[in-house]
Amino acid sequence: MILKGFEVLQEFLSSPKNIVIIGHRNPDGDAIGSTLALHFYLKKKKHRTRVLVPNDFPEFLKWLPQSDKILRFDKQNAQSMNALMKSDLVFLLDFNALHRVGSDMGSTLAEYSNDFALIDHHLQPDDFKYMYSDTSISSTCQMVYQFIEMNNDLDLIDERIATCLYTGIMTDTGSFRFRSTTSRTHRILADLIDKGAVNHRIHNNVYDANSYGRLSLLGRALNNLYILQEFSTAFIVISQQDKDECNFEKGDTEGVVNYALSAKDVVFAAIFIEDVEQKIVKISFRSKGTFSVNEFARNYFDGGGHTNAAGGRSEVSLEETVTRFKSLLPNYKTQLLESYNEN
Ligand code: 5GP
Ligand code: MN
């Protein structure tokens, strides 16, 4: 755990400030939940805040309170630049390095002259003036709860904050099943329910809001699932054509990689998603146990993340990417077969 400059930050925040709160590119439930929750909390502390993200986020998060007020750097560039220019401090939530917001916004932030405060649970964070980094915590939303707790402000958590935090913890823990889900996580969730998070409604809004297109794409994904038993590995391939034929919308492939990981005895799963517009193949990796997909994604696919959940990209064709992936597996055979033994 790294806690850097916390008391100085507390002092800095003891009078009203202009604050911008930023989530990563392709924001997920934890990024949107944590940025909105921190925004509501800091507003209660009399600060002026704006939430800013690099690009669009999935429909299944658009019911969250004030999610319609989130600024998008790609669409509302002038407003975003203006908010940044006026700000005294920028919070960076749910990512570990400036490049994770994409190159346009990343280069703007690289020139930012005031200070950054990071709250994040990803491995290998860059250095910022204020930092609260803990890779053992389930989600940035859990960290925002603990940040509020460190400020002795748990009584300020209202229904909106509780709803946002519950959502991010739920999505980042695969609905409370990943290893990072501890008794502490469950105690925090219980408190969030007491403070007004309507848990069945949140699950319904996020998980039972599938469009016909998303379900069709899931059907394709399951048809394109390959299991490589000798490496305890499974992967899914989704082509641009699959996406086009299923009226693809952002967020439609979210979580689909977990179907590959759900195959019996599989400890390493990947999904390869062709993106013709960006000229890349976007990849998600998941693992069970000690096999680090963070290392794998960093070493071969220009990515990173956590030990058991990471992402990356490839700039060669879908077929070549899959061939390359398969060719790497023999080097990891022992590690893969031992990954989920006795832990
Ligand atoms: P997902 O596969 O759901 O997109 O991402 C899984 C985890 O890996 C998330 O915590 C995400 O922040 C991280 N991640 C995804 N893509 C990248 C990437 O290209 N680079 C890095 N460093 N992390 C990524
Ligand atoms: Mn997260």
Coordinates of C-alpha atoms and ligand atoms in Angstrom, one line a residue:
M1 CA 0.0 0.0 0.0
I2 CA 1.2 3.5 -0.8
L3 CA -0.3 6.5 1.0
K4 CA 1.6 9.6 0.0
G5 CA 1.0 13.2 1.1
F6 CA -2.3 12.3 2.7
E7 CA -2.1 14.9 5.4
V8 CA -1.0 17.7 3.1
L9 CA -3.9 16.7 0.8
Q10 CA -6.3 16.9 3.7
E11 CA -5.0 20.4 4.6
F12 CA -5.3 21.4 0.9
L13 CA -8.9 20.2 0.8
S14 CA -9.8 22.0 4.0
S15 CA -10.9 25.1 1.9
P16 CA -13.1 25.0 -1.2
K17 CA -11.2 24.2 -4.4
N18 CA -11.9 23.6 -8.1
I19 CA -11.4 19.9 -8.7
V20 CA -11.5 17.7 -11.8
I21 CA -12.0 14.0 -11.3
I22 CA -10.8 11.7 -14.1
G23 CA -11.5 8.1 -15.0
H24 CA -9.6 6.0 -17.6
R25 CA -10.2 5.4 -21.3
N26 CA -13.2 3.1 -22.0
P27 CA -14.5 3.7 -18.5
D28 CA -16.0 0.7 -16.7
G29 CA -18.3 0.4 -13.6
D30 CA -15.5 1.0 -11.2
A31 CA -14.2 4.1 -13.1
I32 CA -17.6 5.7 -13.4
G33 CA -18.8 4.6 -9.9
S34 CA -15.7 5.9 -8.2
T35 CA -15.5 9.2 -10.1
L36 CA -19.2 10.0 -9.5
A37 CA -19.0 9.0 -5.8
L38 CA -15.9 11.1 -5.2
H39 CA -17.6 14.0 -7.0
F40 CA -20.7 13.8 -4.7
Y41 CA -18.5 13.5 -1.6
L42 CA -16.3 16.5 -2.5
K43 CA -19.3 18.6 -3.3
K44 CA -20.6 17.9 0.2
K45 CA -17.2 19.2 1.4
K46 CA -17.9 22.5 -0.6
H47 CA -15.6 21.9 -3.5
R48 CA -16.5 22.6 -7.1
T49 CA -16.0 19.4 -9.1
R50 CA -16.3 18.0 -12.6
V51 CA -16.0 14.4 -13.7
L52 CA -14.1 14.0 -16.9
V53 CA -13.5 10.8 -19.0
P54 CA -11.6 10.4 -22.3
N55 CA -14.5 8.7 -24.2
D56 CA -17.9 7.1 -24.0
F57 CA -18.9 4.5 -21.4
P58 CA -21.4 1.6 -21.6
E59 CA -25.2 2.1 -21.7
F60 CA -25.6 -0.1 -18.7
L61 CA -24.0 2.6 -16.5
K62 CA -26.0 5.5 -17.8
W63 CA -28.7 5.2 -15.1
L64 CA -26.1 6.2 -12.5
P65 CA -26.9 9.6 -10.8
Q66 CA -25.5 12.5 -12.8
S67 CA -23.8 10.2 -15.3
D68 CA -25.3 12.5 -17.9
K69 CA -23.2 15.4 -16.5
I70 CA -19.9 13.6 -17.1
L71 CA -17.7 15.5 -19.5
R72 CA -16.2 13.5 -22.4
F73 CA -12.8 14.8 -23.6
D74 CA -13.4 13.5 -27.1
K75 CA -16.8 15.1 -27.5
Q76 CA -16.8 18.1 -25.2
N77 CA -13.2 19.1 -25.7
A78 CA -13.5 22.8 -25.1
Q79 CA -15.5 22.4 -21.9
S80 CA -13.0 19.7 -20.7
M81 CA -10.0 21.9 -21.4
N82 CA -11.7 24.8 -19.6
A83 CA -12.5 22.6 -16.5
L84 CA -8.9 21.5 -16.4
M85 CA -7.5 25.0 -16.8
K86 CA -9.6 26.3 -14.0
S87 CA -8.8 23.4 -11.6
D88 CA -6.5 23.5 -8.6
L89 CA -6.2 19.7 -8.4
V90 CA -6.9 16.6 -10.6
F91 CA -7.9 13.3 -9.1
L92 CA -6.9 10.3 -11.1
L93 CA -9.2 7.3 -10.3
D94 CA -8.9 3.7 -11.3
F95 CA -5.8 3.9 -13.4
N96 CA -2.1 4.0 -12.7
A97 CA -0.4 6.1 -15.5
L98 CA -1.4 9.1 -17.6
H99 CA -1.2 7.2 -20.9
R100 CA -4.2 5.1 -19.7
V101 CA -6.5 8.1 -20.7
G102 CA -5.3 7.8 -24.4
S103 CA -2.8 9.9 -26.2
D104 CA -4.8 13.1 -26.8
M105 CA -5.9 13.6 -23.2
G106 CA -2.7 12.1 -21.9
S107 CA -0.6 14.8 -23.6
T108 CA -2.9 17.4 -22.2
L109 CA -2.5 16.0 -18.7
A110 CA 1.3 15.7 -19.1
E111 CA 1.3 19.5 -19.4
Y112 CA -1.0 20.1 -16.4
S113 CA 0.7 22.5 -14.0
N114 CA -1.1 21.8 -10.7
D115 CA -1.0 18.6 -8.8
F116 CA -2.5 15.1 -9.2
A117 CA -4.0 12.9 -6.5
L118 CA -4.2 9.2 -7.5
I119 CA -6.6 6.7 -5.9
D120 CA -6.1 3.4 -7.7
H121 CA -5.7 -0.4 -7.3
H122 CA -3.6 -1.3 -10.4
L123 CA -0.1 -2.6 -10.2
Q124 CA 3.0 -0.5 -10.8
P125 CA 1.5 3.0 -10.5
D126 CA 3.4 6.1 -11.7
D127 CA 4.5 8.6 -9.1
F128 CA 2.2 11.5 -8.2
K129 CA 2.2 14.2 -5.5
Y130 CA -0.7 12.6 -3.7
M131 CA -1.2 8.9 -3.8
Y132 CA -3.4 6.2 -2.3
S133 CA -2.5 3.0 -4.2
D134 CA -3.3 -0.5 -2.9
T135 CA -3.3 -3.4 -5.3
S136 CA -4.8 -5.7 -2.8
I137 CA -8.1 -3.9 -2.7
S138 CA -11.0 -5.1 -4.8
S139 CA -11.9 -1.9 -6.6
T140 CA -11.3 1.8 -6.7
C141 CA -14.8 2.2 -5.3
Q142 CA -13.8 0.3 -2.2
M143 CA -10.8 2.6 -1.9
V144 CA -13.0 5.7 -2.2
Y145 CA -15.1 4.4 0.6
Q146 CA -11.9 3.9 2.7
F147 CA -10.6 7.4 1.7
I148 CA -13.9 8.9 3.0
E149 CA -13.4 6.8 6.1
M150 CA -9.8 8.1 6.6
N151 CA -11.3 11.6 6.5
N152 CA -13.8 10.5 9.2
D153 CA -16.6 11.3 6.9
L154 CA -18.5 8.1 6.6
D155 CA -21.7 9.9 7.8
L156 CA -21.6 11.9 4.6
I157 CA -22.2 8.8 2.4
D158 CA -25.8 9.2 1.1
E159 CA -27.9 7.1 -1.2
R160 CA -26.2 8.5 -4.3
I161 CA -22.7 7.9 -3.1
A162 CA -23.6 4.5 -1.8
T163 CA -25.2 3.5 -5.1
C164 CA -22.1 4.5 -7.1
L165 CA -19.7 2.8 -4.8
Y166 CA -21.8 -0.4 -4.7
T167 CA -21.9 -0.5 -8.5
G168 CA -18.1 -0.3 -8.9
I169 CA -17.4 -2.9 -6.2
M170 CA -20.0 -5.2 -7.8
T171 CA -18.6 -4.9 -11.4
D172 CA -14.9 -5.0 -10.4
T173 CA -15.4 -8.2 -8.3
G174 CA -17.4 -10.1 -10.8
S175 CA -20.4 -9.7 -8.4
F176 CA -18.3 -10.5 -5.3
R177 CA -16.6 -13.6 -6.4
F178 CA -13.0 -12.7 -7.3
R179 CA -10.2 -13.3 -4.8
S180 CA -10.0 -9.6 -3.9
T181 CA -13.4 -9.9 -2.4
T182 CA -12.8 -10.0 1.4
S183 CA -14.9 -9.9 4.5
R184 CA -14.0 -6.2 4.6
T185 CA -15.5 -5.8 1.1
H186 CA -18.7 -7.4 2.3
R187 CA -18.8 -5.2 5.4
I188 CA -18.5 -2.1 3.3
L189 CA -21.2 -3.4 0.9
A190 CA -23.5 -4.0 3.9
D191 CA -22.9 -0.4 5.1
L192 CA -23.6 0.9 1.6
I193 CA -26.9 -1.0 1.6
D194 CA -27.7 0.5 5.0
K195 CA -26.9 3.9 3.5
G196 CA -29.4 3.5 0.7
A197 CA -27.9 1.4 -2.1
V198 CA -30.8 -0.7 -3.4
N199 CA -28.7 -3.8 -4.3
H200 CA -31.3 -5.8 -6.3
R201 CA -32.0 -2.7 -8.4
I202 CA -28.3 -2.1 -9.1
H203 CA -27.8 -5.7 -10.2
N204 CA -30.9 -5.4 -12.4
N205 CA -29.8 -2.1 -14.0
V206 CA -26.3 -3.4 -14.8
Y207 CA -26.8 -7.1 -15.6
D208 CA -30.4 -7.4 -16.8
A209 CA -30.3 -4.7 -19.4
N210 CA -29.0 -6.7 -22.3
S211 CA -30.0 -5.6 -25.8
Y212 CA -30.9 -8.2 -28.4
G213 CA -27.7 -7.2 -30.2
R214 CA -25.6 -7.9 -27.1
L215 CA -27.2 -11.3 -26.6
S216 CA -26.7 -12.2 -30.3
L217 CA -23.0 -11.2 -30.0
L218 CA -22.7 -13.4 -26.9
G219 CA -24.1 -16.3 -29.0
R220 CA -21.4 -15.6 -31.6
A221 CA -18.8 -15.4 -28.9
L222 CA -19.7 -18.8 -27.5
N223 CA -19.6 -20.2 -31.0
N224 CA -16.1 -18.9 -31.4
L225 CA -14.9 -20.2 -28.1
Y226 CA -11.8 -22.5 -28.3
I227 CA -10.5 -24.6 -25.4
L228 CA -6.8 -25.6 -25.4
Q229 CA -6.9 -28.3 -22.7
E230 CA -3.2 -29.0 -22.6
F231 CA -2.6 -25.4 -21.5
S232 CA -5.7 -25.0 -19.4
T233 CA -6.5 -22.1 -21.6
A234 CA -9.6 -20.9 -23.5
F235 CA -10.1 -18.0 -25.8
I236 CA -12.9 -16.2 -27.8
V237 CA -12.6 -14.5 -31.1
I238 CA -14.9 -11.7 -32.2
S239 CA -14.5 -10.2 -35.7
Q240 CA -15.6 -6.8 -36.9
Q241 CA -18.2 -8.7 -39.0
D242 CA -19.6 -10.4 -35.9
K243 CA -19.9 -6.9 -34.3
D244 CA -21.5 -5.3 -37.4
E245 CA -24.0 -8.1 -37.8
C246 CA -25.1 -7.8 -34.1
N247 CA -25.5 -4.0 -34.1
F248 CA -22.5 -3.7 -31.8
E249 CA -22.6 -0.9 -29.2
K250 CA -20.0 0.0 -26.7
G251 CA -20.0 -2.3 -23.7
D252 CA -21.5 -5.2 -25.5
T253 CA -18.4 -7.3 -25.1
E254 CA -17.9 -6.3 -21.4
G255 CA -17.6 -9.5 -19.3
V256 CA -17.8 -11.9 -22.2
V257 CA -14.2 -13.1 -21.5
N258 CA -15.5 -14.6 -18.2
Y259 CA -17.4 -17.2 -20.2
A260 CA -14.0 -18.5 -21.4
L261 CA -12.7 -18.6 -17.9
S262 CA -15.8 -20.4 -16.7
A263 CA -14.9 -23.5 -18.7
K264 CA -13.9 -26.4 -16.4
D265 CA -10.2 -26.5 -15.5
V266 CA -9.4 -23.4 -17.5
V267 CA -7.1 -21.0 -15.6
F268 CA -6.2 -18.6 -18.5
A269 CA -8.8 -16.9 -20.7
A270 CA -8.5 -14.3 -23.5
I271 CA -10.9 -12.5 -25.8
F272 CA -9.8 -11.0 -29.1
I273 CA -12.0 -8.3 -30.4
E274 CA -11.3 -6.8 -33.9
D275 CA -11.7 -3.1 -34.2
V276 CA -11.3 -2.0 -37.8
E277 CA -11.8 1.7 -37.1
Q278 CA -8.9 1.8 -34.6
K279 CA -7.0 -0.7 -36.7
I280 CA -6.3 -2.8 -33.6
V281 CA -7.3 -6.0 -31.9
K282 CA -8.4 -5.2 -28.4
I283 CA -7.6 -8.0 -26.0
S284 CA -8.8 -8.9 -22.5
F285 CA -7.0 -11.5 -20.4
R286 CA -8.2 -13.2 -17.2
S287 CA -6.6 -15.9 -15.0
K288 CA -7.2 -17.9 -11.9
G289 CA -4.4 -18.2 -9.4
T290 CA -0.7 -17.3 -9.7
F291 CA -0.4 -16.9 -13.5
S292 CA 0.0 -13.1 -14.0
V293 CA -1.9 -11.8 -17.0
N294 CA -0.6 -8.4 -16.1
E295 CA 2.9 -9.6 -17.0
F296 CA 1.7 -11.5 -20.0
A297 CA -0.2 -8.4 -21.4
R298 CA 2.8 -6.1 -20.6
N299 CA 5.3 -8.4 -22.2
Y300 CA 3.5 -9.2 -25.5
F301 CA 0.4 -7.1 -26.0
D302 CA 1.3 -3.5 -25.0
G303 CA -1.0 -3.7 -22.0
G304 CA -1.3 -4.4 -18.3
G305 CA -3.7 -4.4 -15.4
H306 CA -3.9 -6.8 -12.5
T307 CA -2.5 -10.3 -11.8
N308 CA -5.8 -11.9 -12.7
A309 CA -7.4 -9.3 -15.1
A310 CA -5.6 -7.3 -17.7
G311 CA -6.0 -5.9 -21.1
G312 CA -3.8 -5.2 -24.1
R313 CA -3.9 -4.6 -27.9
S314 CA -2.3 -5.9 -31.1
E315 CA -1.8 -4.1 -34.4
V316 CA -1.6 -7.1 -36.6
S317 CA -4.6 -8.9 -38.0
L318 CA -7.1 -10.9 -35.9
E319 CA -5.7 -14.2 -37.3
E320 CA -2.1 -13.2 -36.8
T321 CA -2.9 -12.0 -33.2
V322 CA -4.5 -15.4 -32.3
T323 CA -1.6 -17.3 -33.9
R324 CA 0.9 -15.3 -32.0
F325 CA -1.1 -15.9 -28.7
K326 CA -1.2 -19.6 -29.3
S327 CA 2.5 -19.7 -30.1
L328 CA 3.4 -18.1 -26.7
L329 CA 1.5 -20.7 -24.6
P330 CA 4.1 -23.6 -24.7
N331 CA 6.5 -21.3 -22.8
Y332 CA 4.0 -21.1 -20.0
K333 CA 2.8 -24.7 -19.9
T334 CA 4.1 -25.5 -16.4
Q335 CA 3.0 -22.1 -14.9
L336 CA -0.4 -22.5 -16.4
L337 CA -0.9 -26.1 -15.2
E338 CA 0.2 -25.1 -11.7
S339 CA -1.6 -21.7 -11.5
Y340 CA -4.6 -22.7 -9.6
N341 CA -3.2 -25.6 -7.6
E342 CA -3.9 -25.3 -3.9
N343 CA -4.5 -21.6 -3.7
Ligands
5GP1 P1 -10.5 -5.2 -19.5 O1 -10.0 -6.5 -20.0 O2 -11.8 -5.3 -18.7 O3 -10.6 -4.1 -20.5 O4 -9.5 -4.7 -18.4 C1 -9.0 -5.5 -17.4 C2 -8.1 -4.7 -16.5 O5 -6.9 -4.4 -17.2 C3 -8.6 -3.3 -16.1 O6 -8.2 -3.1 -14.7 C4 -8.0 -2.3 -17.0 O7 -7.8 -1.1 -16.4 C5 -6.7 -3.0 -17.4 N1 -6.3 -2.7 -18.8 C6 -7.1 -3.0 -19.8 N2 -6.5 -2.6 -21.0 C7 -5.3 -2.1 -20.6 C8 -4.2 -1.6 -21.4 O8 -4.2 -1.5 -22.6 N3 -3.1 -1.2 -20.6 C9 -3.1 -1.3 -19.3 N4 -2.0 -0.9 -18.6 N5 -4.1 -1.8 -18.6 C10 -5.2 -2.2 -19.2
MN2 MN -11.0 -0.9 -11.0

